[in-house]
Amino acid sequence: MTNINGQAHSDYRSIDDTPLANVPQGEAVTFAGNGARGWRDGGRGTLGFYGADLGSDRPTEGRVPAFLGLAERTGGVYVEDSANGLTAGDALRRAGLDFEVRKETITAARTAEAPVLGDDGSLTLEQHPTGELLVMPDWNATVAYPKDGGQPFAIAPCSPSYSVFQNEEALAVGDSISGGRLVAVGAYGRPVGARVYAAWELGEGMEVAGDPYRNFVTVVTTHDRAGTYALLAPIRLGCTNQTNATFGKRATPRFSIRHVGDMQYKAEEARRILGLSQQYLDTFKESMEELLTVKITKDDFVGYARKLWGVSEDDEDLSKRSLVLAQARDEELLAILAGQTCAFGEGTAYQAYQAVTEYMDWHGTVRGGDSKDARRQERIMMGELDKAKTRAYDLALALA
């Protein structure tokens, strides 16, 4: 297993190549911390698709898909296998994520007051542990027990009725997807391992009128009560945006994974994922091609973006502070619109949609978490921006 201590690498050019020099496919990479700052420091973070990469002729400023970036930013682990030789279980074992999760009783350490003699001879009462443990009968905790005999670690409190879903059991569903190939296994969360995921690429990608995408499905299983789910994530190569949105009742990119046990149920769940994926990708392509037919001006774009963020198009309606913030975002969005990453579909609602999606993923304000870079990748991975991207699509289509 290779340990990466934050040194810069700029030689990652393709999702089909090993991310680090001298690290063979299928070998686990561990990250010692939050890595380098990536695209904010000129696009040369610990890892990064930089320059003409991911099959694109436009720069993506060192950005990487969330299934790689999240492990990097959280001090997690990552295994990439584009040779189609590993199962999810194999990759979990190589990444040190082959652990059994059990529910254990939560206890509280009892304390008692004891006199303490100060340096000046005075006595004070302080709380000291008595060694007695008090059982909390209404709560359990999920605890990971590494199968290689490593040190167990506690993950999160849970109810006694909480259903544990083991990593390999959850991720094996993805291995059964017909035509899918495992590209990555990783972990994140607090502690690292509270959330474990694997990503599979489906097919050979697709094009929207010549604009290339690669299609991924990520299965995430959690041990901190956040559930188990799959996220369909077409990644646009020109900007590395995860362009997932919900298109009415026709297609949704995020859905729960049922807890399955035997092979028959796993196969059924895999067929369900594949069917939903194909339906989603067909609808996505059709919807994006529709946006290419909608012509807009730069003024239309500013109005569209302001409506998306709930800001008045009339500057006189805004307070001085709100106006400054709105104009700053207007300028940043216009710069993205005029950049190489959004050159395709110039003057159309497609370009507008890609620009605001790029802003959401890579430029928008991030709140919460110890690291903004990690939190940014986490919200992409968790599909937290899906509703905003859906509204962006609906408003872009309404420009017709």
Tab-separated table of N, CA and C in Angstrom, residues 77-158:
chain	number	residue	atom	x	y	z
A	77	VAL	N	-8.640	6.299	1.721
A	77	VAL	CA	-7.941	5.313	0.902
A	77	VAL	C	-8.614	5.232	-0.455
A	78	TYR	N	-7.858	4.741	-1.439
A	78	TYR	CA	-8.362	4.713	-2.809
A	78	TYR	C	-7.682	3.591	-3.575
A	79	VAL	N	-8.470	2.834	-4.298
A	79	VAL	CA	-7.935	1.818	-5.212
A	79	VAL	C	-8.579	2.055	-6.563
A	80	GLU	N	-7.780	2.110	-7.593
A	80	GLU	CA	-8.320	2.249	-8.942
A	80	GLU	C	-7.992	0.992	-9.735
A	81	ASP	N	-8.977	0.498	-10.472
A	81	ASP	CA	-8.764	-0.704	-11.274
A	81	ASP	C	-9.484	-0.555	-12.601
A	82	SER	N	-8.786	-0.064	-13.598
A	82	SER	CA	-9.393	0.061	-14.924
A	82	SER	C	-9.138	-1.171	-15.773
A	83	ALA	N	-8.359	-2.121	-15.260
A	83	ALA	CA	-8.059	-3.327	-16.026
A	83	ALA	C	-9.150	-4.382	-15.884
A	84	ASN	N	-10.165	-4.053	-15.074
A	84	ASN	CA	-11.310	-4.947	-14.894
A	84	ASN	C	-10.878	-6.280	-14.292
A	85	GLY	N	-9.937	-6.242	-13.351
A	85	GLY	CA	-9.463	-7.471	-12.758
A	85	GLY	C	-9.895	-7.685	-11.323
A	86	LEU	N	-10.380	-6.621	-10.650
A	86	LEU	CA	-10.749	-6.726	-9.242
A	86	LEU	C	-12.254	-6.747	-9.061
A	87	THR	N	-12.699	-7.513	-8.069
A	87	THR	CA	-14.067	-7.376	-7.595
A	87	THR	C	-14.062	-6.316	-6.500
A	88	ALA	N	-15.242	-5.872	-6.102
A	88	ALA	CA	-15.315	-4.903	-5.007
A	88	ALA	C	-14.706	-5.494	-3.742
A	89	GLY	N	-14.946	-6.784	-3.497
A	89	GLY	CA	-14.371	-7.422	-2.319
A	89	GLY	C	-12.862	-7.445	-2.355
A	90	ASP	N	-12.278	-7.762	-3.527
A	90	ASP	CA	-10.818	-7.738	-3.683
A	90	ASP	C	-10.270	-6.347	-3.365
A	91	ALA	N	-10.924	-5.337	-3.940
A	91	ALA	CA	-10.457	-3.964	-3.755
A	91	ALA	C	-10.584	-3.534	-2.299
A	92	LEU	N	-11.663	-3.931	-1.629
A	92	LEU	CA	-11.820	-3.600	-0.208
A	92	LEU	C	-10.671	-4.186	0.612
A	93	ARG	N	-10.295	-5.409	0.306
A	93	ARG	CA	-9.210	-6.041	1.060
A	93	ARG	C	-7.880	-5.339	0.795
A	94	ARG	N	-7.640	-4.944	-0.433
A	94	ARG	CA	-6.384	-4.257	-0.756
A	94	ARG	C	-6.329	-2.869	-0.135
A	95	ALA	N	-7.487	-2.274	0.038
A	95	ALA	CA	-7.543	-0.927	0.600
A	95	ALA	C	-7.632	-0.922	2.115
A	96	GLY	N	-7.624	-2.111	2.737
A	96	GLY	CA	-7.736	-2.170	4.190
A	96	GLY	C	-9.119	-1.846	4.688
A	97	LEU	N	-10.129	-2.032	3.831
A	97	LEU	CA	-11.516	-1.721	4.195
A	97	LEU	C	-12.335	-2.982	4.394
A	98	ASP	N	-11.647	-4.089	4.566
A	98	ASP	CA	-12.318	-5.364	4.773
A	98	ASP	C	-12.546	-5.544	6.273
A	99	PHE	N	-13.586	-4.893	6.775
A	99	PHE	CA	-13.891	-5.013	8.198
A	99	PHE	C	-15.357	-5.390	8.392
A	100	GLU	N	-15.616	-6.013	9.517
A	100	GLU	CA	-16.990	-6.375	9.876
A	100	GLU	C	-17.540	-5.315	10.818
A	101	VAL	N	-18.748	-4.860	10.549
A	101	VAL	CA	-19.386	-3.871	11.416
A	101	VAL	C	-20.375	-4.584	12.335
A	102	ARG	N	-20.230	-4.337	13.630
A	102	ARG	CA	-21.141	-4.911	14.617
A	102	ARG	C	-21.769	-3.791	15.432
A	103	LYS	N	-22.902	-4.115	16.025
A	103	LYS	CA	-23.522	-3.186	16.973
A	103	LYS	C	-23.077	-3.575	18.386
A	104	GLU	N	-22.572	-2.598	19.105
A	104	GLU	CA	-22.116	-2.844	20.463
A	104	GLU	C	-22.843	-1.915	21.432
A	105	THR	N	-22.939	-2.348	22.672
A	105	THR	CA	-23.596	-1.539	23.705
A	105	THR	C	-22.772	-0.288	23.992
A	106	ILE	N	-23.457	0.827	24.134
A	106	ILE	CA	-22.778	2.069	24.510
A	106	ILE	C	-22.761	2.188	26.026
A	107	THR	N	-21.628	2.551	26.554
A	107	THR	CA	-21.501	2.794	27.984
A	107	THR	C	-20.938	4.187	28.230
A	108	ALA	N	-21.235	4.701	29.416
A	108	ALA	CA	-20.701	5.996	29.829
A	108	ALA	C	-19.822	5.789	31.057
A	109	ALA	N	-18.681	6.442	31.106
A	109	ALA	CA	-17.763	6.320	32.246
A	109	ALA	C	-18.262	7.199	33.386
A	110	ARG	N	-18.524	6.589	34.525
A	110	ARG	CA	-19.002	7.326	35.684
A	110	ARG	C	-17.857	8.100	36.327
A	111	THR	N	-18.165	9.286	36.818
A	111	THR	CA	-17.171	10.093	37.532
A	111	THR	C	-17.678	10.403	38.939
A	112	ALA	N	-16.765	10.814	39.785
A	112	ALA	CA	-17.106	11.223	41.150
A	112	ALA	C	-16.160	12.329	41.582
A	113	GLU	N	-16.641	13.150	42.516
A	113	GLU	CA	-15.802	14.235	43.008
A	113	GLU	C	-14.761	13.695	43.978
A	114	ALA	N	-13.556	14.227	43.838
A	114	ALA	CA	-12.475	13.842	44.736
A	114	ALA	C	-11.672	15.088	45.089
A	115	PRO	N	-11.218	15.192	46.340
A	115	PRO	CA	-10.436	16.373	46.743
A	115	PRO	C	-9.041	16.354	46.109
A	116	VAL	N	-8.605	17.526	45.675
A	116	VAL	CA	-7.275	17.679	45.075
A	116	VAL	C	-6.542	18.785	45.829
A	117	LEU	N	-5.332	18.469	46.268
A	117	LEU	CA	-4.527	19.429	47.009
A	117	LEU	C	-3.747	20.296	46.038
A	118	GLY	N	-3.954	21.608	46.105
A	118	GLY	CA	-3.267	22.534	45.233
A	118	GLY	C	-1.864	22.846	45.701
A	119	ASP	N	-1.090	23.546	44.856
A	119	ASP	CA	0.290	23.909	45.205
A	119	ASP	C	0.349	24.827	46.416
A	120	ASP	N	-0.723	25.593	46.620
A	120	ASP	CA	-0.743	26.522	47.752
A	120	ASP	C	-1.331	25.897	49.008
A	121	GLY	N	-1.609	24.571	48.956
A	121	GLY	CA	-2.134	23.878	50.127
A	121	GLY	C	-3.649	23.864	50.218
A	122	SER	N	-4.322	24.520	49.252
A	122	SER	CA	-5.785	24.557	49.278
A	122	SER	C	-6.364	23.280	48.695
A	123	LEU	N	-7.594	22.946	49.109
A	123	LEU	CA	-8.289	21.771	48.612
A	123	LEU	C	-9.415	22.186	47.677
A	124	THR	N	-9.487	21.512	46.548
A	124	THR	CA	-10.602	21.718	45.613
A	124	THR	C	-11.168	20.355	45.242
A	125	LEU	N	-12.439	20.362	44.800
A	125	LEU	CA	-13.092	19.131	44.363
A	125	LEU	C	-13.086	19.067	42.840
A	126	GLU	N	-12.621	17.955	42.286
A	126	GLU	CA	-12.587	17.769	40.836
A	126	GLU	C	-13.215	16.425	40.477
A	127	GLN	N	-13.719	16.360	39.227
A	127	GLN	CA	-14.336	15.120	38.747
A	127	GLN	C	-13.265	14.150	38.272
A	128	HIS	N	-13.350	12.903	38.734
A	128	HIS	CA	-12.407	11.880	38.337
A	128	HIS	C	-13.170	10.606	37.991
A	129	PRO	N	-12.705	9.851	36.965
A	129	PRO	CA	-13.392	8.597	36.630
A	129	PRO	C	-13.257	7.589	37.760
A	130	THR	N	-14.344	6.845	37.968
A	130	THR	CA	-14.349	5.831	39.027
A	130	THR	C	-13.979	4.454	38.490
A	131	GLY	N	-13.981	4.297	37.173
A	131	GLY	CA	-13.742	2.991	36.574
A	131	GLY	C	-15.013	2.214	36.324
A	132	GLU	N	-16.153	2.729	36.828
A	132	GLU	CA	-17.438	2.073	36.608
A	132	GLU	C	-18.034	2.535	35.285
A	133	LEU	N	-18.566	1.600	34.504
A	133	LEU	CA	-19.200	1.918	33.237
A	133	LEU	C	-20.703	1.780	33.370
A	134	LEU	N	-21.424	2.792	32.925
A	134	LEU	CA	-22.883	2.813	32.985
A	134	LEU	C	-23.442	2.481	31.612
A	135	VAL	N	-24.267	1.469	31.537
A	135	VAL	CA	-24.835	1.024	30.268
A	135	VAL	C	-25.959	1.951	29.836
A	136	MET	N	-25.982	2.282	28.534
A	136	MET	CA	-27.071	3.075	27.947
A	136	MET	C	-27.959	2.109	27.162
A	137	PRO	N	-29.026	1.603	27.749
A	137	PRO	CA	-29.792	0.505	27.131
A	137	PRO	C	-30.520	0.884	25.852
A	138	ASP	N	-30.778	2.169	25.627
A	138	ASP	CA	-31.542	2.572	24.443
A	138	ASP	C	-30.663	2.902	23.240
A	139	TRP	N	-29.359	2.709	23.392
A	139	TRP	CA	-28.451	3.058	22.296
A	139	TRP	C	-27.397	1.979	22.105
A	140	ASN	N	-27.041	1.776	20.837
A	140	ASN	CA	-25.874	0.979	20.467
A	140	ASN	C	-24.918	1.879	19.694
A	141	ALA	N	-23.796	1.317	19.324
A	141	ALA	CA	-22.857	2.009	18.442
A	141	ALA	C	-22.375	1.030	17.385
A	142	THR	N	-22.159	1.527	16.171
A	142	THR	CA	-21.538	0.699	15.143
A	142	THR	C	-20.027	0.706	15.367
A	143	VAL	N	-19.442	-0.476	15.355
A	143	VAL	CA	-18.009	-0.626	15.592
A	143	VAL	C	-17.438	-1.499	14.488
A	144	ALA	N	-16.331	-1.061	13.895
A	144	ALA	CA	-15.676	-1.797	12.812
A	144	ALA	C	-14.574	-2.683	13.386
A	145	TYR	N	-14.586	-3.957	12.964
A	145	TYR	CA	-13.568	-4.921	13.380
A	145	TYR	C	-12.804	-5.382	12.137
A	146	PRO	N	-11.599	-4.854	11.912
A	146	PRO	CA	-10.813	-5.269	10.737
A	146	PRO	C	-10.570	-6.777	10.745
A	147	LYS	N	-10.769	-7.409	9.595
A	147	LYS	CA	-10.616	-8.849	9.507
A	147	LYS	C	-9.159	-9.292	9.498
A	148	ASP	N	-8.236	-8.333	9.364
A	148	ASP	CA	-6.820	-8.685	9.413
A	148	ASP	C	-6.269	-8.608	10.837
A	149	GLY	N	-7.185	-8.398	11.806
A	149	GLY	CA	-6.756	-8.338	13.195
A	149	GLY	C	-6.356	-6.965	13.671
A	150	GLY	N	-6.573	-5.946	12.855
A	150	GLY	CA	-6.233	-4.590	13.250
A	150	GLY	C	-7.107	-4.069	14.377
A	151	GLN	N	-6.808	-2.868	14.841
A	151	GLN	CA	-7.500	-2.265	15.964
A	151	GLN	C	-8.934	-1.898	15.586
A	152	PRO	N	-9.946	-2.382	16.321
A	152	PRO	CA	-11.330	-1.982	16.059
A	152	PRO	C	-11.497	-0.481	16.298
A	153	PHE	N	-12.488	0.111	15.645
A	153	PHE	CA	-12.759	1.527	15.872
A	153	PHE	C	-14.263	1.768	15.863
A	154	ALA	N	-14.697	2.639	16.780
A	154	ALA	CA	-16.109	2.998	16.887
A	154	ALA	C	-16.463	3.994	15.789
A	155	ILE	N	-17.700	3.881	15.271
A	155	ILE	CA	-18.103	4.755	14.174
A	155	ILE	C	-19.154	5.764	14.609
A	156	ALA	N	-20.338	5.279	15.009
A	156	ALA	CA	-21.418	6.222	15.311
A	156	ALA	C	-22.457	5.558	16.194
A	157	PRO	N	-23.183	6.348	17.004
A	157	PRO	CA	-24.284	5.780	17.785
A	157	PRO	C	-25.439	5.388	16.869
A	158	CYS	N	-26.190	4.387	17.295
A	158	CYS	CA	-27.351	3.948	16.523
A	158	CYS	C	-28.361	3.319	17.473
